[in-house]
C-alpha atoms as a PDB file:
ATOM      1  CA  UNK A   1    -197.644  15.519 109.981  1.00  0.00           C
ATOM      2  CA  UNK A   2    -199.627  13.148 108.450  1.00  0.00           C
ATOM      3  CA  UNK A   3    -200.856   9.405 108.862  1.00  0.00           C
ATOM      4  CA  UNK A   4    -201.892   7.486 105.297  1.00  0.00           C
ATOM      5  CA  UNK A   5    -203.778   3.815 105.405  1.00  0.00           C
ATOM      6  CA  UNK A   6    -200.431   1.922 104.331  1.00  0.00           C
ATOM      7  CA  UNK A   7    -202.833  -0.081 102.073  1.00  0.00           C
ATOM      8  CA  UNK A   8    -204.653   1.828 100.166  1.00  0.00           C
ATOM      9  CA  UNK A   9    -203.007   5.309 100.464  1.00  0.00           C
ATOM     10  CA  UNK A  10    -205.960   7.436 101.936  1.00  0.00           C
ATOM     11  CA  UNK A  11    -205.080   9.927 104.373  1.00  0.00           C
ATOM     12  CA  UNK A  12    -206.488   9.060 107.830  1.00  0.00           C
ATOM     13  CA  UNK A  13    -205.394  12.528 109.762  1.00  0.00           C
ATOM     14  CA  UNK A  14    -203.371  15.604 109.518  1.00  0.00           C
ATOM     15  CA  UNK A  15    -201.698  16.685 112.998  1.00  0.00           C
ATOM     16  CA  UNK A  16    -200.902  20.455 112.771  1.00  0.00           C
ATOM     17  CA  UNK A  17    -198.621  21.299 116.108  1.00  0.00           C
ATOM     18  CA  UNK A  18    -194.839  22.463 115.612  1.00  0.00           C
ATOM     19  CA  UNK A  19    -193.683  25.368 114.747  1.00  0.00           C
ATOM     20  CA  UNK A  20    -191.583  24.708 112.222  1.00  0.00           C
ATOM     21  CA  UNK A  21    -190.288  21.838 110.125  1.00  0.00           C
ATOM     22  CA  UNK A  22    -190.548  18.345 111.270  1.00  0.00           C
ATOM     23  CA  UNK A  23    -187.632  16.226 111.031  1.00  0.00           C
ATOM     24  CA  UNK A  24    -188.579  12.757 112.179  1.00  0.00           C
ATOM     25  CA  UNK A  25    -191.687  10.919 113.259  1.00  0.00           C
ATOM     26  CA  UNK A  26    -191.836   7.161 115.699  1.00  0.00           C
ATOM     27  CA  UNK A  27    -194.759   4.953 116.295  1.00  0.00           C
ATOM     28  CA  UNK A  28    -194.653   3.558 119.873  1.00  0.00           C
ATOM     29  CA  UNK A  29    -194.589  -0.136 119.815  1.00  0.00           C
ATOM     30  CA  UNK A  30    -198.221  -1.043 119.954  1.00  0.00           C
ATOM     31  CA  UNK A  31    -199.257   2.282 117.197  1.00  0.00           C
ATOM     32  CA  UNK A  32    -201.593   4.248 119.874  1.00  0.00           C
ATOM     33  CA  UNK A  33    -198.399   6.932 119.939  1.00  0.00           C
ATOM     34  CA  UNK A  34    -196.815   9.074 117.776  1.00  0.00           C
ATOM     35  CA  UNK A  35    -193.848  11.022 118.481  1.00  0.00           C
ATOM     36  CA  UNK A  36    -192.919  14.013 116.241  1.00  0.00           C
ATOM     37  CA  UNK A  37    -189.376  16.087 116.545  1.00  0.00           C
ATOM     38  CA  UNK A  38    -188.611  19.793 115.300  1.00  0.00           C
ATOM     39  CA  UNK A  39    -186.716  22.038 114.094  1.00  0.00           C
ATOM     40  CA  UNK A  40    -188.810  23.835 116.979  1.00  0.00           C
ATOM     41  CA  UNK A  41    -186.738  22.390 119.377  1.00  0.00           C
ATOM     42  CA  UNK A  42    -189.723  20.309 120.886  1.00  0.00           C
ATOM     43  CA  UNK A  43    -190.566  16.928 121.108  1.00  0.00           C
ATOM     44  CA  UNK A  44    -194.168  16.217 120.652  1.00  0.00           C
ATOM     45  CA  UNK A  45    -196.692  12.885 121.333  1.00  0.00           C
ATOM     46  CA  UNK A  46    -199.812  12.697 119.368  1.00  0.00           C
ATOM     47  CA  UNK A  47    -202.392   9.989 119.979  1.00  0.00           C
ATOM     48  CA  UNK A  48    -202.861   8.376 116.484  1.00  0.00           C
ATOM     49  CA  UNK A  49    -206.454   7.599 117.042  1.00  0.00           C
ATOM     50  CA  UNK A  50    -207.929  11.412 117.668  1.00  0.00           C
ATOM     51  CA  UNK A  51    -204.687  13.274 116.234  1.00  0.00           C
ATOM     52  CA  UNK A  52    -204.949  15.225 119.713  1.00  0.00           C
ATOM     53  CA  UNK A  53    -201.522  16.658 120.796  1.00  0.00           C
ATOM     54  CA  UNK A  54    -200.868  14.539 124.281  1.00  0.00           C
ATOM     55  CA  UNK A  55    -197.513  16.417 125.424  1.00  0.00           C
ATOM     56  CA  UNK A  56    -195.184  18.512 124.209  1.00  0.00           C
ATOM     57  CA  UNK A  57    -191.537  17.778 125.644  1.00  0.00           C
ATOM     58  CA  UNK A  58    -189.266  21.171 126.167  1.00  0.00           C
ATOM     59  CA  UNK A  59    -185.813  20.822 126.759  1.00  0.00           C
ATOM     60  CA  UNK A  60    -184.064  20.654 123.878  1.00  0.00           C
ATOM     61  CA  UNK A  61    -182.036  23.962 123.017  1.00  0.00           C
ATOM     62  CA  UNK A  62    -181.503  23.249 119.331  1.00  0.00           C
ATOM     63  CA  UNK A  63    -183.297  20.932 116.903  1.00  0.00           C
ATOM     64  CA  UNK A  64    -184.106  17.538 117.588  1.00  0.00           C
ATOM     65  CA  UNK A  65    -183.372  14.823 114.625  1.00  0.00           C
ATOM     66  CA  UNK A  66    -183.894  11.337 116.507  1.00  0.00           C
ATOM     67  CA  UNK A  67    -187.035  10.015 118.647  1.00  0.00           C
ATOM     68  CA  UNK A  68    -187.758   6.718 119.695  1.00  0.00           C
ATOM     69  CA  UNK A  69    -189.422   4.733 121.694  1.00  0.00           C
ATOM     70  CA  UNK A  70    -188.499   1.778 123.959  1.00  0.00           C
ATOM     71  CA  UNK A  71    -189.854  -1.567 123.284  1.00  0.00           C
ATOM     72  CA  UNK A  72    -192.430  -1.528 126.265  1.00  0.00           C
ATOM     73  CA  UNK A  73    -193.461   1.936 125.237  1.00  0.00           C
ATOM     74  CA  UNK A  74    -192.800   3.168 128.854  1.00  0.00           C
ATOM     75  CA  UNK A  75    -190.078   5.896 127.717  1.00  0.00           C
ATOM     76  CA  UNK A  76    -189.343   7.643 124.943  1.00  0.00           C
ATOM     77  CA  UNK A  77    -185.691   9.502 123.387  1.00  0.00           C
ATOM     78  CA  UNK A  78    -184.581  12.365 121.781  1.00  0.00           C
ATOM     79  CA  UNK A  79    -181.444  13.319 120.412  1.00  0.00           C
ATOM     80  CA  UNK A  80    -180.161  17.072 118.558  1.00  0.00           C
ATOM     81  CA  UNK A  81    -178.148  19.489 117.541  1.00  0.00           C
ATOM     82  CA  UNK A  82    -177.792  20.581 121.141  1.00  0.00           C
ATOM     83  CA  UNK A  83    -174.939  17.312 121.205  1.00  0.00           C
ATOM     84  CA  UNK A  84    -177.619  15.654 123.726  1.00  0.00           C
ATOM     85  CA  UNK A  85    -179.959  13.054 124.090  1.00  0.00           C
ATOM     86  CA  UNK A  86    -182.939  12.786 126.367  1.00  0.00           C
ATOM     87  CA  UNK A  87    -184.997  10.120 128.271  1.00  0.00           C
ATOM     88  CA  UNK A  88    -188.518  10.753 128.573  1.00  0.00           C
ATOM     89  CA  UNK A  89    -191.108   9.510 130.652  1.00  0.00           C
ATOM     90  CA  UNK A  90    -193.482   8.406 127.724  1.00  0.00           C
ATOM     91  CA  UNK A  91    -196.833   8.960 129.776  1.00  0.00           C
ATOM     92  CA  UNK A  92    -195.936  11.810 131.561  1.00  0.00           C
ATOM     93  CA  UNK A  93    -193.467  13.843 129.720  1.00  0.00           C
ATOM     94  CA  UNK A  94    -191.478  13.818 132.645  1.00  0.00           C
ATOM     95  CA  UNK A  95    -187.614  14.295 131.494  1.00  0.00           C
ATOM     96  CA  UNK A  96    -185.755  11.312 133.393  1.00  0.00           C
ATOM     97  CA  UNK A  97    -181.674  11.752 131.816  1.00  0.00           C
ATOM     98  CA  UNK A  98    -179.955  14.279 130.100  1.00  0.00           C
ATOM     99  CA  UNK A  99    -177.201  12.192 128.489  1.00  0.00           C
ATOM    100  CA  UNK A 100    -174.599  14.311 127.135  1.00  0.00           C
ATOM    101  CA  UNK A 101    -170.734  13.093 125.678  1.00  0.00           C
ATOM    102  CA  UNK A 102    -171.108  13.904 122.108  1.00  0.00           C
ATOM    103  CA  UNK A 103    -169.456  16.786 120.888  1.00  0.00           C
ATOM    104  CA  UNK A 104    -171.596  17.712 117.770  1.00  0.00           C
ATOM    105  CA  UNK A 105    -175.021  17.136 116.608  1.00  0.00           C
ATOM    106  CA  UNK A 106    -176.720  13.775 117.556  1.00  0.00           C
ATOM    107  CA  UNK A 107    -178.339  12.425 114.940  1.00  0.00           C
ATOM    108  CA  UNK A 108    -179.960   9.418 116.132  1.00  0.00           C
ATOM    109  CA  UNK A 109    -181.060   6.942 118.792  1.00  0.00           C
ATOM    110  CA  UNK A 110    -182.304   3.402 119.672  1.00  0.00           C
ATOM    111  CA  UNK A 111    -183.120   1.350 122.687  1.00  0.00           C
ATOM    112  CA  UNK A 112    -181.947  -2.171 123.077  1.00  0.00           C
ATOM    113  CA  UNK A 113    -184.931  -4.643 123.064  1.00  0.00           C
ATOM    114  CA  UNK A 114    -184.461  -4.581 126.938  1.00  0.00           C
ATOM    115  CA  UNK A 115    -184.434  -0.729 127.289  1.00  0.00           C
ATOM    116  CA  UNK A 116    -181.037  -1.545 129.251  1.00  0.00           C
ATOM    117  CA  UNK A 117    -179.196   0.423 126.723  1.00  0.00           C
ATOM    118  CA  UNK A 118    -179.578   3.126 124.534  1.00  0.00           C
ATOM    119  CA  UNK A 119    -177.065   3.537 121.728  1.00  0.00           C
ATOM    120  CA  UNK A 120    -176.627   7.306 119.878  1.00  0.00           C
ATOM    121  CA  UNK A 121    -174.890   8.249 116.980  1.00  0.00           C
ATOM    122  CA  UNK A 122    -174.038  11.900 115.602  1.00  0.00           C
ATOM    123  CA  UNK A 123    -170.951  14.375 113.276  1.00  0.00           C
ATOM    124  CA  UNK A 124    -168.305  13.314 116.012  1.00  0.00           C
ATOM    125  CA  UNK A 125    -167.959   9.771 114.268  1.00  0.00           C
ATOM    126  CA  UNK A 126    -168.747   8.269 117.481  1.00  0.00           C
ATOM    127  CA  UNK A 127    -171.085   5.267 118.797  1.00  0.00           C
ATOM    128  CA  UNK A 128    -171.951   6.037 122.290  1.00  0.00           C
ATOM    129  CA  UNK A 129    -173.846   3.275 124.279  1.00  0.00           C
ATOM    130  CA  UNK A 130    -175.709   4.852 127.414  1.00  0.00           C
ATOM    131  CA  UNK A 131    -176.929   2.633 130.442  1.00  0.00           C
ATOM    132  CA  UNK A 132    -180.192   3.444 130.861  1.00  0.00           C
ATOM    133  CA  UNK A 133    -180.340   3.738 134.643  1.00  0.00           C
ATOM    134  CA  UNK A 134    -177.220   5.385 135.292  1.00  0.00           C
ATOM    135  CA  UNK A 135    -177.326   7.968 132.126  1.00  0.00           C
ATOM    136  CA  UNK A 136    -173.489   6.999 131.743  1.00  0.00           C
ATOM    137  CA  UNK A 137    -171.717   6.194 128.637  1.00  0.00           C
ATOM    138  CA  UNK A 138    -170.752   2.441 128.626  1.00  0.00           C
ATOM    139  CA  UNK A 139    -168.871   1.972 125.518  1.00  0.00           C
ATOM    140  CA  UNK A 140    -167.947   4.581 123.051  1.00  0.00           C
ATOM    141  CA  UNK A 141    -167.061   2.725 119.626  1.00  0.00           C
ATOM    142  CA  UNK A 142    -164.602   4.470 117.041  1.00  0.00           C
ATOM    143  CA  UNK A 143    -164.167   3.381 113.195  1.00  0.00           C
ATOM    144  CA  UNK A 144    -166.185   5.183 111.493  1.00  0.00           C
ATOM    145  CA  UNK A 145    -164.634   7.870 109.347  1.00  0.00           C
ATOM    146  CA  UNK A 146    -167.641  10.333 108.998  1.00  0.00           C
ATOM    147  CA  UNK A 147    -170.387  11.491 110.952  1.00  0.00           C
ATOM    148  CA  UNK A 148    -172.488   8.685 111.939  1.00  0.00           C
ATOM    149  CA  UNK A 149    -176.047   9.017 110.948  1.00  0.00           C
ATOM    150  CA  UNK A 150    -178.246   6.028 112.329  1.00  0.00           C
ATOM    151  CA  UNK A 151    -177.790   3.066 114.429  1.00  0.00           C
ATOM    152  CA  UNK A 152    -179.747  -0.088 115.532  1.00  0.00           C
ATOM    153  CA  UNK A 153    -179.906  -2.704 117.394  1.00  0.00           C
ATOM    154  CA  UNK A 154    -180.850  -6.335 116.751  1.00  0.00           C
ATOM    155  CA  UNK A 155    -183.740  -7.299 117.733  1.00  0.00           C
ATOM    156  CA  UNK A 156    -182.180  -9.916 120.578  1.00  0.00           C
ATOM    157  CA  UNK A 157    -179.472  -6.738 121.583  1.00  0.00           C
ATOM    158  CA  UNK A 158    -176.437  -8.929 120.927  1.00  0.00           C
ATOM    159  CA  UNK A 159    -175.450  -6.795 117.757  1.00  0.00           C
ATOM    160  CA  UNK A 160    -175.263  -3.146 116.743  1.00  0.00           C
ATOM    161  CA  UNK A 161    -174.924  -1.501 113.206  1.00  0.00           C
ATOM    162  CA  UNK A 162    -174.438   1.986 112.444  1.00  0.00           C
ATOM    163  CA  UNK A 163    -174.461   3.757 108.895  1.00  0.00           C
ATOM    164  CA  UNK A 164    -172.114   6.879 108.208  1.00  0.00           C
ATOM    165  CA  UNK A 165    -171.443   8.793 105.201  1.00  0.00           C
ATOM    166  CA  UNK A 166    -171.326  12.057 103.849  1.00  0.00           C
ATOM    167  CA  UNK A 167    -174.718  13.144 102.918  1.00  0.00           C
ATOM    168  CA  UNK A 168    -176.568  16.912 102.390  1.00  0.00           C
ATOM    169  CA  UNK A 169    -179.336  17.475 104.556  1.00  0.00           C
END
């Protein structure tokens, strides 16, 4: 992994950690975090400051392709080929849900700006929205007519978009 100045392009730090490739990286919401998934399987948080390696999250039994964080920066998700996505306590490491009801590889996930919600998208062509207390599915949306590949929220939660399409990885 590394971090660039966005400015003027000069590396800042290189964070050497996983295993093997890394398929996706997340600020937290106020840039002191950095989350990092693998094709390791693992789930690591870096702080961006030192480049030290604060946790590594285990758990996962395939590759992870989604993190994120939610808007407070309390928790943090992960989603991968193992069809399921995971709620972590962002401080701790601490796994809080396994949500699992997609059938194929999860390809990503986002908080509503509440952290209420927690929507995930993957090769089943489905939109599942999670309640983040329960860990159950709340709505599962259908329309899409290839695997779903990322999904948002606005930023006031009333709307959702998600993008699908063929594409080689």
């Amino acid at each position: 992994l590394k971090i660039w100045d966005a400015m003027t392009g000069q590396e800042k730090r290189t964070l050497v950690g996983h295993n093997d490739g890394v398929n996706v990286v997340m600020f937290s919401p106020d840039g002191k975090l950095l989350a990092s998934g693998s094709k390791d399987k693992t789930v690591k948080v870096w702080d961006t400051e030192s480049g030290q390696e604060m946790l590594t999250l285990k758990g996962h039994t395939d590759e992870v392709n989604s993190v994120t964080f939610s808007l407070d920066g309390k928790r943090l998700a992960s989603a991968g080929n193992d069809h399921t996505i995971k709620v972590w306590d962002a401080a701790s490491g601490q796994e809080m849900l396994t949500l699992k009801g997609h059938h194929t590889e999860v390809w990503s996930v986002s908080f509503s700006p509440d952290g209420k919600r927690l929507a995930s998208v993957g090769n089943d062509i489905t939109v599942v929205v999670w309640d983040t207390m329960t860990g159950q599915a709340v709505l599962t949306l259908t329309g899409h007519n290839s695997p779903v590949h990322r999904v948002a929220f606005s930023p006031d939660g009333k709307r959702l978009a998600s993008a699908s399409g063929y594409f080689e990885r």
